[in-house]
Every structure is written in C-alpha cells, then in structure tokens.
mmCIF file of C-alpha atoms in Angstrom:
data_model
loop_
_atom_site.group_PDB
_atom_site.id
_atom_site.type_symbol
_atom_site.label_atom_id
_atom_site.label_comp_id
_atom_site.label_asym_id
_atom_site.label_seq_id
_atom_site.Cartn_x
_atom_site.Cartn_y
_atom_site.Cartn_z
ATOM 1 C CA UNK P 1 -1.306 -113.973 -138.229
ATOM 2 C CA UNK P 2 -4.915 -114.834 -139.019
ATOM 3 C CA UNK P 3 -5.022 -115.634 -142.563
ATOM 4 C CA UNK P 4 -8.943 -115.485 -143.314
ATOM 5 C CA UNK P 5 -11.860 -113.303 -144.491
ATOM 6 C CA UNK P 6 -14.044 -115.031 -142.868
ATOM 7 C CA UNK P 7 -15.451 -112.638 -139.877
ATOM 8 C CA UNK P 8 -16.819 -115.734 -137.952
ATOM 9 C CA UNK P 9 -13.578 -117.408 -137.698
ATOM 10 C CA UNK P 10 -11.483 -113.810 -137.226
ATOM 11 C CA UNK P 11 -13.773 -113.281 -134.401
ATOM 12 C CA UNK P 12 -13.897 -116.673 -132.876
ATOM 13 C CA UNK P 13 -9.863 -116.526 -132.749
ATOM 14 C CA UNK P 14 -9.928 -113.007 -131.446
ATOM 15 C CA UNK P 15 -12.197 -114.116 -128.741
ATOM 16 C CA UNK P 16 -9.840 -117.324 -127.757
ATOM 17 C CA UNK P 17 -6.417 -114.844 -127.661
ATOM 18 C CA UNK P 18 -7.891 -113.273 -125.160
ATOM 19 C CA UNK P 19 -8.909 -116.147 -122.810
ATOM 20 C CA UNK P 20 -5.514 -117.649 -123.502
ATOM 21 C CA UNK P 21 -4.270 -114.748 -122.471
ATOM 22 C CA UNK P 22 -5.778 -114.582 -119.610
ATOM 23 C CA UNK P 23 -4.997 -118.094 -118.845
ATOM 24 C CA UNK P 24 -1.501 -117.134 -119.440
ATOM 25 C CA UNK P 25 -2.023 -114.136 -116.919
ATOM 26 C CA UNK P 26 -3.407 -116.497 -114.211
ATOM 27 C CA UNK P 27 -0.205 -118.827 -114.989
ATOM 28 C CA UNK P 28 1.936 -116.352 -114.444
ATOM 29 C CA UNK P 29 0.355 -114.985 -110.809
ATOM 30 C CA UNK P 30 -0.184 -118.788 -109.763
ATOM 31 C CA UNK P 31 4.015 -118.611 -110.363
ATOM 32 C CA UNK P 32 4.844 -115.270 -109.167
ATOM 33 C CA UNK P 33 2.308 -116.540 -106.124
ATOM 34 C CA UNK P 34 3.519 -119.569 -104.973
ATOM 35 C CA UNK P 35 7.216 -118.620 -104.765
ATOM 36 C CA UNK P 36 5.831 -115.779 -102.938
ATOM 37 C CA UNK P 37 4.117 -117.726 -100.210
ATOM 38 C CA UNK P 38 7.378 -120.217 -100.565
ATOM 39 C CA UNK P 39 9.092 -117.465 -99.415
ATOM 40 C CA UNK P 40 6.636 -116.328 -96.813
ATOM 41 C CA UNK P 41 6.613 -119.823 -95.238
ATOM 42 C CA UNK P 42 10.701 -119.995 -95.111
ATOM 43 C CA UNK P 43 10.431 -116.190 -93.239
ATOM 44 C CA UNK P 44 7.504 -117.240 -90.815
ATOM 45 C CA UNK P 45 8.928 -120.159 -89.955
ATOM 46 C CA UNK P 46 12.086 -118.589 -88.588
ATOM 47 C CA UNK P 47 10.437 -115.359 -87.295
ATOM 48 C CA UNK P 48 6.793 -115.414 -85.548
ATOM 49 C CA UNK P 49 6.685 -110.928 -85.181
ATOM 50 C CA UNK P 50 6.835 -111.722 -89.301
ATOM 51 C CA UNK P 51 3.356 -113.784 -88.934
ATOM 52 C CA UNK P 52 2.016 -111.151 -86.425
ATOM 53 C CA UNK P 53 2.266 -107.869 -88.480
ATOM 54 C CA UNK P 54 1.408 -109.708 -92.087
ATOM 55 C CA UNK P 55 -0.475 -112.819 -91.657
ATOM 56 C CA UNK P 56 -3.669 -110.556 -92.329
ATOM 57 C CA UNK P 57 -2.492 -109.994 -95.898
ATOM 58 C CA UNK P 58 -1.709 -113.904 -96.715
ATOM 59 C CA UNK P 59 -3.920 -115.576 -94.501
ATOM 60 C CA UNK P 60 -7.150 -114.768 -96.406
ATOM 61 C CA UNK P 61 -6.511 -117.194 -99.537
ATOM 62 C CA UNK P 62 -4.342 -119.449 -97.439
ATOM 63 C CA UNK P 63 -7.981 -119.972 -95.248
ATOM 64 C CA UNK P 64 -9.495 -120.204 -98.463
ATOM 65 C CA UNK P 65 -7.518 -123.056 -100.112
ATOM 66 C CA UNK P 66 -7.030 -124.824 -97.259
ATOM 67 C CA UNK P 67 -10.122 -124.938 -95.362
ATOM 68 C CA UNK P 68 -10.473 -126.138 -91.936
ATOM 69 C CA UNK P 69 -6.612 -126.071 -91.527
ATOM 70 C CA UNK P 70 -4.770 -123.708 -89.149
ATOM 71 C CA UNK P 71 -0.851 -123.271 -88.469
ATOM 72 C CA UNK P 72 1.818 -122.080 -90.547
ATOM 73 C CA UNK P 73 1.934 -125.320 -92.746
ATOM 74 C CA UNK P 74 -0.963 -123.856 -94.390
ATOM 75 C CA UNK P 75 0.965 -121.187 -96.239
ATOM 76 C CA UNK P 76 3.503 -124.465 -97.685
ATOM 77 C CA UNK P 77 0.359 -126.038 -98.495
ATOM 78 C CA UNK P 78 -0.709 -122.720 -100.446
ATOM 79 C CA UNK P 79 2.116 -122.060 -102.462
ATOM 80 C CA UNK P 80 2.331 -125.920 -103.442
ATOM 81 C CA UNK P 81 -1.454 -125.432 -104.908
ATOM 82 C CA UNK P 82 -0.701 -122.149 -106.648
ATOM 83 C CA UNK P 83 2.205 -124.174 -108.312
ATOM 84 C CA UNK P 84 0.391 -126.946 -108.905
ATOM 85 C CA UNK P 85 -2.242 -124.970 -110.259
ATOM 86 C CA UNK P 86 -0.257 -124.221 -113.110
ATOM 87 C CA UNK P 87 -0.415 -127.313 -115.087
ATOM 88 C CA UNK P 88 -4.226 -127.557 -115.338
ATOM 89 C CA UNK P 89 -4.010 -124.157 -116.790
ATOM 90 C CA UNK P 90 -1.607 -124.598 -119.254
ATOM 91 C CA UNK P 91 -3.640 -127.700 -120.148
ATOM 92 C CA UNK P 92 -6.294 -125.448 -120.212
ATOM 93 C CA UNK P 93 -4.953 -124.140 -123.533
ATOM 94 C CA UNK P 94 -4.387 -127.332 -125.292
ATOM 95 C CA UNK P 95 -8.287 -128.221 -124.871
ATOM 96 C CA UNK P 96 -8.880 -124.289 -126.085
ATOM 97 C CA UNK P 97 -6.929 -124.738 -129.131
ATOM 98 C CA UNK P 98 -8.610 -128.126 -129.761
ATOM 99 C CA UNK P 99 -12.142 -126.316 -129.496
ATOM 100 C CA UNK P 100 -10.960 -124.062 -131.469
ATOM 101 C CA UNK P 101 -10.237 -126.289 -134.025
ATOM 102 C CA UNK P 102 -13.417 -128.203 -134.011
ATOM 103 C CA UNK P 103 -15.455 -125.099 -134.122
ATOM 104 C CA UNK P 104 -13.244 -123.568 -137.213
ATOM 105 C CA UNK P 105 -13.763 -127.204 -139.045
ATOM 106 C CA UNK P 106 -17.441 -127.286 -138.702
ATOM 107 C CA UNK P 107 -17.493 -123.494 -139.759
ATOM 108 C CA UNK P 108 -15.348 -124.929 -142.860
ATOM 109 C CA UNK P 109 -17.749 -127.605 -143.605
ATOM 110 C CA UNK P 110 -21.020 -125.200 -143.265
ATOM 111 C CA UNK P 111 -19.372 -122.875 -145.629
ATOM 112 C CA UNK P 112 -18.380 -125.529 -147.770
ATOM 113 C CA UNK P 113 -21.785 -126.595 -147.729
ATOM 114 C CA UNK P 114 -23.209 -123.388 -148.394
ATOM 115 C CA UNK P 115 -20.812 -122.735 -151.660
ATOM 116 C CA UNK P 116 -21.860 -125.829 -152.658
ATOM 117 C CA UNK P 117 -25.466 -125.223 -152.755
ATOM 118 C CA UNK P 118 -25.075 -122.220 -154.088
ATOM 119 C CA UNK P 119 -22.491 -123.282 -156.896
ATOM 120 C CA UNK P 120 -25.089 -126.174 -157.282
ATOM 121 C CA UNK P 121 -27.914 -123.357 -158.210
ATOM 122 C CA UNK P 122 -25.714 -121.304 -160.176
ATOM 123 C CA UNK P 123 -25.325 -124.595 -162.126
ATOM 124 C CA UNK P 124 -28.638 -125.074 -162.577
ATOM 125 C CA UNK P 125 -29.021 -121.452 -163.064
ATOM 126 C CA UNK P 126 -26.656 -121.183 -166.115
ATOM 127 C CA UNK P 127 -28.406 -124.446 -167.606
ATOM 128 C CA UNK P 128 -31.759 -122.298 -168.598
ATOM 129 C CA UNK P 129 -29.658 -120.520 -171.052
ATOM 130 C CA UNK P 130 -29.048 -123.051 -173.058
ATOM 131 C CA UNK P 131 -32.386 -124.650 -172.082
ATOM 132 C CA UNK P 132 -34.246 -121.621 -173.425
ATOM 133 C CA UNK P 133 -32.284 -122.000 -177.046
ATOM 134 C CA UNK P 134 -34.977 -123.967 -178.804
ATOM 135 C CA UNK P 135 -34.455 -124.354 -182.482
ATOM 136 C CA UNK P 136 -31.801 -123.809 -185.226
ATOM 137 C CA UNK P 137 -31.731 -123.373 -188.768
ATOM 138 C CA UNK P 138 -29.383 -124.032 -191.790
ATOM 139 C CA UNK P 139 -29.917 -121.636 -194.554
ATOM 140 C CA UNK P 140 -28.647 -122.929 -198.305
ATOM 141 C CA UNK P 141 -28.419 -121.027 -200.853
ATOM 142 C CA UNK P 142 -26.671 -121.718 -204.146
ATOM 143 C CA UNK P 143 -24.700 -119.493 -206.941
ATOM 144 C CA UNK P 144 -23.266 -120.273 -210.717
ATOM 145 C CA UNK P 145 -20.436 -119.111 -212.117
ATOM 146 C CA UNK P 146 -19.356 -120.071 -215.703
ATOM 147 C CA UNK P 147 -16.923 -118.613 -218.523
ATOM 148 C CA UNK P 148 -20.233 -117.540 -220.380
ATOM 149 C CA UNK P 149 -23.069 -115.270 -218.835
ATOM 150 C CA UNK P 150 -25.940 -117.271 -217.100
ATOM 151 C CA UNK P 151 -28.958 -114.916 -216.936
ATOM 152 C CA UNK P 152 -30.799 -114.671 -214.099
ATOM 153 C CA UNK P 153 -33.704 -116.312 -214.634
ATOM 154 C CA UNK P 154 -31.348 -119.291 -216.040
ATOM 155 C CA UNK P 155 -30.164 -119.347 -212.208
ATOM 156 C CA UNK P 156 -33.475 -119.081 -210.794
ATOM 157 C CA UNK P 157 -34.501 -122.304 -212.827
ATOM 158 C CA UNK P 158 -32.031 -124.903 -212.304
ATOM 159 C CA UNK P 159 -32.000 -123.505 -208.023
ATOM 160 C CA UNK P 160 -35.238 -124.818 -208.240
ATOM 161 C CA UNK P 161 -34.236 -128.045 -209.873
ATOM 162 C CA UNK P 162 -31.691 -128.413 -207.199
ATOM 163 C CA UNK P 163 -33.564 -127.146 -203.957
ATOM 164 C CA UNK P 164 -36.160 -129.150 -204.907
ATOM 165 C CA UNK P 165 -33.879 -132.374 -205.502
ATOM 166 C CA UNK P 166 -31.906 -131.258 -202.284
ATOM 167 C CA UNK P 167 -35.269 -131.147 -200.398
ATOM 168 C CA UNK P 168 -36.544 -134.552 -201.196
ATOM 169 C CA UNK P 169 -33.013 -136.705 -200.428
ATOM 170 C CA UNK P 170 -32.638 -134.843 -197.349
ATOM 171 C CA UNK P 171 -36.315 -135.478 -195.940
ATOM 172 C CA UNK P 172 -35.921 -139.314 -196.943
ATOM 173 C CA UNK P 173 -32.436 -139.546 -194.711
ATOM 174 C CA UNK P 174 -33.031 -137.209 -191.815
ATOM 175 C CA UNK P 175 -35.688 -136.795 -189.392
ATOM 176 C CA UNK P 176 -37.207 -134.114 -187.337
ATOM 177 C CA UNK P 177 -36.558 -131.530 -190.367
ATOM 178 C CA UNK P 178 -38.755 -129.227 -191.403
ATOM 179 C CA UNK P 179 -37.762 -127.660 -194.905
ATOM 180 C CA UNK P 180 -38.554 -124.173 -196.434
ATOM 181 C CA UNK P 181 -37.731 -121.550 -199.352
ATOM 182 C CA UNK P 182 -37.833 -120.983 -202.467
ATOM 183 C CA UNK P 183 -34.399 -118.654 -203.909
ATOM 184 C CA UNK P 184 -32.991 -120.421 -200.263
ATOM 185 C CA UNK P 185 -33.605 -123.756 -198.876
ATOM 186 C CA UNK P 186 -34.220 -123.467 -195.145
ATOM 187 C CA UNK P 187 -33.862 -126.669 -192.935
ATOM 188 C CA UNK P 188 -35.059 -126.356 -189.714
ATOM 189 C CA UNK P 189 -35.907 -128.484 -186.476
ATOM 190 C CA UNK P 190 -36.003 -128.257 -182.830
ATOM 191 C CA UNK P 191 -33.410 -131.595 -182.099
ATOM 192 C CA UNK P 192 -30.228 -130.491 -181.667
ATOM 193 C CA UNK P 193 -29.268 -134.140 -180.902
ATOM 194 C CA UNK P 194 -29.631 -134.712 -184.673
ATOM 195 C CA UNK P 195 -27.850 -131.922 -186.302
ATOM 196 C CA UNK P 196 -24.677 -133.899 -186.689
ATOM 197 C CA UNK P 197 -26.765 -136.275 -188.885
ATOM 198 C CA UNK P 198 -28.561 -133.941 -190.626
ATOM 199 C CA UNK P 199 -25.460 -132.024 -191.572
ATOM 200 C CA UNK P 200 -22.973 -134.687 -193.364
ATOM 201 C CA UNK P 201 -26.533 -135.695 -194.507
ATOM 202 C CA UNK P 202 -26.376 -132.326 -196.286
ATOM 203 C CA UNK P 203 -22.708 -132.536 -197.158
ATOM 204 C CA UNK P 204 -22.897 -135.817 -199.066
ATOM 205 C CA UNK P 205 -26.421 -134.673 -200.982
ATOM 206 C CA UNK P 206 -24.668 -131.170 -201.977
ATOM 207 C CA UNK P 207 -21.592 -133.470 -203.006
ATOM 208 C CA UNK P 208 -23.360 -135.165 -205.150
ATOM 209 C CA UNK P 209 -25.480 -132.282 -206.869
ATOM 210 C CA UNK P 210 -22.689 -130.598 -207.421
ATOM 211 C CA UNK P 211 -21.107 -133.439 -209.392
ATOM 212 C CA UNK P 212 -24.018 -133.292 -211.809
ATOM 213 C CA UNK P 213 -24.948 -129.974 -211.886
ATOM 214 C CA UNK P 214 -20.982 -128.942 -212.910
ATOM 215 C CA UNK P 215 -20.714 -132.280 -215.467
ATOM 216 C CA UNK P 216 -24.184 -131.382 -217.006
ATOM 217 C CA UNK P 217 -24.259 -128.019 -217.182
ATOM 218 C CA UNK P 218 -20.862 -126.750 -217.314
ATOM 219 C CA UNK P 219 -21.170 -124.592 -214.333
ATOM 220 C CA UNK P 220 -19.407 -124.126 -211.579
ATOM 221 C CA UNK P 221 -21.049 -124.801 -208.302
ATOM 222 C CA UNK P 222 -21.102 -122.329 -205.820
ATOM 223 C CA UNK P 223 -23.010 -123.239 -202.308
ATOM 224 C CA UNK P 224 -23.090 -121.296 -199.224
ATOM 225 C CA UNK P 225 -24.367 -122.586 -195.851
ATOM 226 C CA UNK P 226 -25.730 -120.405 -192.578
ATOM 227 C CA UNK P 227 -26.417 -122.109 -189.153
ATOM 228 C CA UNK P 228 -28.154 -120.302 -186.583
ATOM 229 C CA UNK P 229 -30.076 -121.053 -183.632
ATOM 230 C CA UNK P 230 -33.213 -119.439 -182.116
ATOM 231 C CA UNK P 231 -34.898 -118.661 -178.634
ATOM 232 C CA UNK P 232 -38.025 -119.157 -180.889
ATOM 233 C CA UNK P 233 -38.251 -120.391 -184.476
ATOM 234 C CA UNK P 234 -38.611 -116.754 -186.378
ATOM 235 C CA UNK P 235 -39.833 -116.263 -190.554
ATOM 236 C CA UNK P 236 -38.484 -117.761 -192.873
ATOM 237 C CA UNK P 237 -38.095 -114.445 -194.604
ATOM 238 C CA UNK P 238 -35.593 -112.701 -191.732
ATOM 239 C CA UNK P 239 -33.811 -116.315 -192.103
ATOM 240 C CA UNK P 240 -32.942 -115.539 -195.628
ATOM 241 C CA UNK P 241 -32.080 -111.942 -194.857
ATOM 242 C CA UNK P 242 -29.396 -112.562 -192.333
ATOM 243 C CA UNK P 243 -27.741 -115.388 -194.533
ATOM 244 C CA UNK P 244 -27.437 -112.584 -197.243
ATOM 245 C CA UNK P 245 -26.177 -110.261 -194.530
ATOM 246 C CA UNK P 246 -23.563 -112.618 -193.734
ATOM 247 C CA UNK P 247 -22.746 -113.135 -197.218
ATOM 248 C CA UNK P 248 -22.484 -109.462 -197.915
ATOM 249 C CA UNK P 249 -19.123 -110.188 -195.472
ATOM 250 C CA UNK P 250 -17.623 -111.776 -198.494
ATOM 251 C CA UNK P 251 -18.887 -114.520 -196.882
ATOM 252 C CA UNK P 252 -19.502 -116.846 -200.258
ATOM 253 C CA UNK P 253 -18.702 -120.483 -200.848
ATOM 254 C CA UNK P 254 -18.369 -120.673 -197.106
ATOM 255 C CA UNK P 255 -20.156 -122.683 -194.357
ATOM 256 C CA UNK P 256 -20.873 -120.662 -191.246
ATOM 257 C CA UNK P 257 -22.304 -121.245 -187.389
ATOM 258 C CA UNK P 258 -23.899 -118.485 -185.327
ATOM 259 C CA UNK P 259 -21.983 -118.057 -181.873
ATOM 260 C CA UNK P 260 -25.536 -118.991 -180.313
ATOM 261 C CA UNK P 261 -25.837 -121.732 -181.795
ATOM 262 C CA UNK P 262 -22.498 -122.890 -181.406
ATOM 263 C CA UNK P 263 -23.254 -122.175 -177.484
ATOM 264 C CA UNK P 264 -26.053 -124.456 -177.377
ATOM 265 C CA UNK P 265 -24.187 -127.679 -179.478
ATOM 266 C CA UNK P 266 -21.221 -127.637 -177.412
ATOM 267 C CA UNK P 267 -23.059 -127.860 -174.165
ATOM 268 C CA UNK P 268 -24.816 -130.783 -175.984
ATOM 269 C CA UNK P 269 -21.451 -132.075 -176.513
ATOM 270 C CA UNK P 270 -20.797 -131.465 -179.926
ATOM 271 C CA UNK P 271 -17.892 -130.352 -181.683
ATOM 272 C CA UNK P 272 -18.095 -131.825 -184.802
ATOM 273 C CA UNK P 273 -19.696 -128.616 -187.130
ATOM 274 C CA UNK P 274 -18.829 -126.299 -184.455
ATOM 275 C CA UNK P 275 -16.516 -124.221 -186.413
ATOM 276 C CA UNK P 276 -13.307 -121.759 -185.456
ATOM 277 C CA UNK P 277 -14.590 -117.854 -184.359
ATOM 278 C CA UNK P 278 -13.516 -115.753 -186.648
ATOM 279 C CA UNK P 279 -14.849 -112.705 -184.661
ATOM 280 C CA UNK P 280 -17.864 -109.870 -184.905
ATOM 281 C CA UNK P 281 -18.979 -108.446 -188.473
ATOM 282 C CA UNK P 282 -21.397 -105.148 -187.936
ATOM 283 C CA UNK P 283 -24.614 -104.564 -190.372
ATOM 284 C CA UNK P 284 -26.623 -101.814 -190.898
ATOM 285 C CA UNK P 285 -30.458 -102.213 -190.713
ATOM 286 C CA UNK P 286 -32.692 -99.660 -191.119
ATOM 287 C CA UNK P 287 -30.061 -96.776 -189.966
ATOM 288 C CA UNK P 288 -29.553 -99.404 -187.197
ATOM 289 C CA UNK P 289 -26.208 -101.459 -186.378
ATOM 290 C CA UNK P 290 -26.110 -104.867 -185.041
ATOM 291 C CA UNK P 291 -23.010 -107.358 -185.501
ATOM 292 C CA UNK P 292 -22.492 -110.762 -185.579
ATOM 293 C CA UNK P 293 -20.726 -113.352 -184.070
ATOM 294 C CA UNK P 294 -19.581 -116.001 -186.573
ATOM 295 C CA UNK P 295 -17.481 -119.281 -186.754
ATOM 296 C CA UNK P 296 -16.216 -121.062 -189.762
ATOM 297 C CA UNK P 297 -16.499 -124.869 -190.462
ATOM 298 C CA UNK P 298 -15.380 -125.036 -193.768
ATOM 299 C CA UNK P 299 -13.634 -122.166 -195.331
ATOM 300 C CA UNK P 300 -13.571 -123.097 -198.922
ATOM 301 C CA UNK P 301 -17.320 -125.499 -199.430
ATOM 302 C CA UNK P 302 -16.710 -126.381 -202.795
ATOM 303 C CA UNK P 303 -13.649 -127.761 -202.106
ATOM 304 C CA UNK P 304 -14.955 -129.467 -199.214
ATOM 305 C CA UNK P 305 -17.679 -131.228 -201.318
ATOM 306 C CA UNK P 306 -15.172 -132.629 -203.872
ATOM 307 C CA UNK P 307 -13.729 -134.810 -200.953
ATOM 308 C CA UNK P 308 -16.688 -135.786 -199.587
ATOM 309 C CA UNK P 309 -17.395 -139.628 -201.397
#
C-alpha cells in the first residue's frame, strides 16, 4: 500500500509496478520458454518428421540467439539462455527498487528543503508582528479612601503632590521614559528591553509613597496600574480613557497588562510582569462595542506594595 500524498512519489511507484511487472511477465515466458524448447529438443532429437513440420515455428528465435549456429543443439542452447535469462531479470528488480529508492530520498530531501524555506519565511513572516509593536505605556492613577470624606479637590491636590514626586524618582532611576498627565501619570517609552526595570522601579517608588502618604495623612492608598502597548504611540488623552474603561471593570487597586503587549514582552523573553489572562471585558463607545483582552499581575496592589522593601 502506498502510504503518501505526495503525487510525485504515488506516480513514480505507479510507474515502477508496472515495469516490475513486466519484468515479472518476461520472467515468467523466459520460464514457460525454455522448458518449452527443453522439451522441443528431447522430441527432435528422437523424431526428425517432428523438426520437419515445426522447426518453422521455433527456429526463428533459436537463429536469433544463436547466430551463425545450425543443428538441433541450437534449440538446447536456446532454452539454456531463456533460463538463464531469468536471473538478470530478477536482478533487474533489485536495481529498480534501489532507483526507486534514491529517487524517493532526493524527492524527500527537496521537499524537506522546500518546507524548510518556507517554514523559514513564515518565521520571519510572523516576526513583523511583533516587530511592528513599537511602544507601550503604563498608566497610574491613584485613589483615597478614609473613614472621613476627602473632597475632591482635597484628592486632586495631594495626586499632584504624589505624581509629581512619583515623576521625578522614576526619571532619576530609569531611562528611556518619557512621562505624562496630570489626574494620571503616563510613563511611556519605545524599549521594551527596559520595562522590567522600569516596573519594580515603579513598584518600590509607589511602596514608598504609599508609606507616607497613609502615615501622614491618614489615608488609605489606593493605586491602580494599566500596561498597554501600541503599533504607534497614540494621546495621552485616549491613554487615560481606556485605563478608566478598564477600571469601570471593577478593575481598582489592580495592576493590569494588555494581551498586546503581553504578546510583544514574551517574544522578548519576558515573563516577569506578564500577568495571568483573565479573559475579554466589552465597552461601549459611542453606541460602539469593543472588548478587551486583559491579564493580571497583581490582583490586590496595595497589598503588593506593603511587601515590597
């Protein structure tokens, strides 16, 4: 049975049954042939009106394979050929399958070759998606809570106390940040190498403001992070907007990672502030839906930053 899809290889083998089967044919008649003109030489040799009446039938290839020889002996000598004849024949098939062989191989190899290439370009191919993801961004943005109101504009002041602290410790230990925002802080750059640094950079800094901001002012801290990456850097503005959207999930006190941008840091080889999916949430935008894809590093921030020394 011919186990293959391949239609060069079906057809090569189709092509070879049939010459070994006509090899096997020819075996067969050189056989059936020689014990024939055994037979004939035996009857001849005993009985000349035999020779008379038939020799016109058998003497043709006799003449042929023996050429220049007359006599009876000639019809021995005919069916000893035939018989011999049979071994280079089923020889014959030995070489065939060999060729065979060869020719399947080097089909293997060209294929293998050509899968190869073309697994090679799909490679490459699948590369420019992540190649094309150029920049990310982490959006902060930072909430009170206390057992007394705190009016709004109370909030509004000491987030820009904080941002503003936040800004200036994180632009002294990271590089190739760009920072943004006012009621948000948005840190953005285009080195993706980095964001491991710049994160627990982040981490430690929020760790610390946290400590003073809940010993000083009796509040209770409550930060929210937002990492998403970007074909193209967009506004600071629809930055903002989406980490609201997210929050609107119930999404508070929680540190989050797009699933694009989590696409683009793994195949950097990064796991670290990957996070866990925790599925698709769906918006609504100006009568329009659109969802996204989100993955949790830290579930509980607050709690995170108490550990963090």
């Amino acid at each position: 049975m011919i186990n293959t899809n391949n239609l060069y290889v079906i057809e090569l083998k189709n092509n070879v049954q049939k010459v070994k089967s006509f090899i096997n044919a020819l075996i067969l008649l050189s056989g059936l042939l020689s014990f024939v003109y055994l037979v004939y030489y035996g009857g001849v040799l005993s009985d000349d009106i035999l020779l008379s009446y038939t020799r016109q039938y058998f003497e043709p290839l006799a003449a042929f394979l023996n050429p220049g020889v007359s006599g009876i002996e000639m019809y021995l000598s005919t069916s000893l050929y035939l018989f011999l004849a049979i071994f280079p024949l089923a020889l014959s098939q030995y070489f065939i399958d060999k060729f065979e062989e060869a020719l399947v191989k080097a089909n293997r190899l060209k294929e293998q070759a050509k899968q190869i290439k073309e697994a090679k370009k799909a490679y490459e191919n699948s590369l420019k998606q992540y190649d094309i993801i150029k920049c990310y961004s982490i959006c902060l943005s930072v909430d009170y809570s206390s057992k007394s109101n705190i009016s709004l504009q109370a909030k509004e002041e000491l987030n820009k106390k904080v941002y503003d602290k936040i800004k200036t410790l994180l632009l002294n230990s990271s590089k190739d940040i760009t920072i943004k925002g006012k009621d948000v802080l948005i840190i953005s750059s285009e080195n993706f190498d980095n964001y491991d640094c710049v994160y627990s950079n982040l981490l430690q800094i929020l760790a610390k403001v946290k400590t003073v901001v809940e010993s000083k002012h009796n509040l209770k801290f409550i930060p929210s992070l937002t990492t998403d990456a970007y074909y193209n850097m967009i506004e600071a503005e629809s930055i903002k907007r989406k980490h609201f959207e997210i929050q609107s999930f119930n999404f508070k006190n929680r540190a989050l990672t797009s699933a694009l941008f989590t696409k683009k840091y793994k195949h950097l080889n990064h796991n670290k502030y990957a996070g866990i999916p925790i599925g698709e949430y769906a918006y609504f935008d100006n009568n329009k839906m659109g969802t996204y894809e989100l993955n949790v590093v830290f579930k509980n921030l607050g709690q995170t930053l108490e550990t963090i020394k």
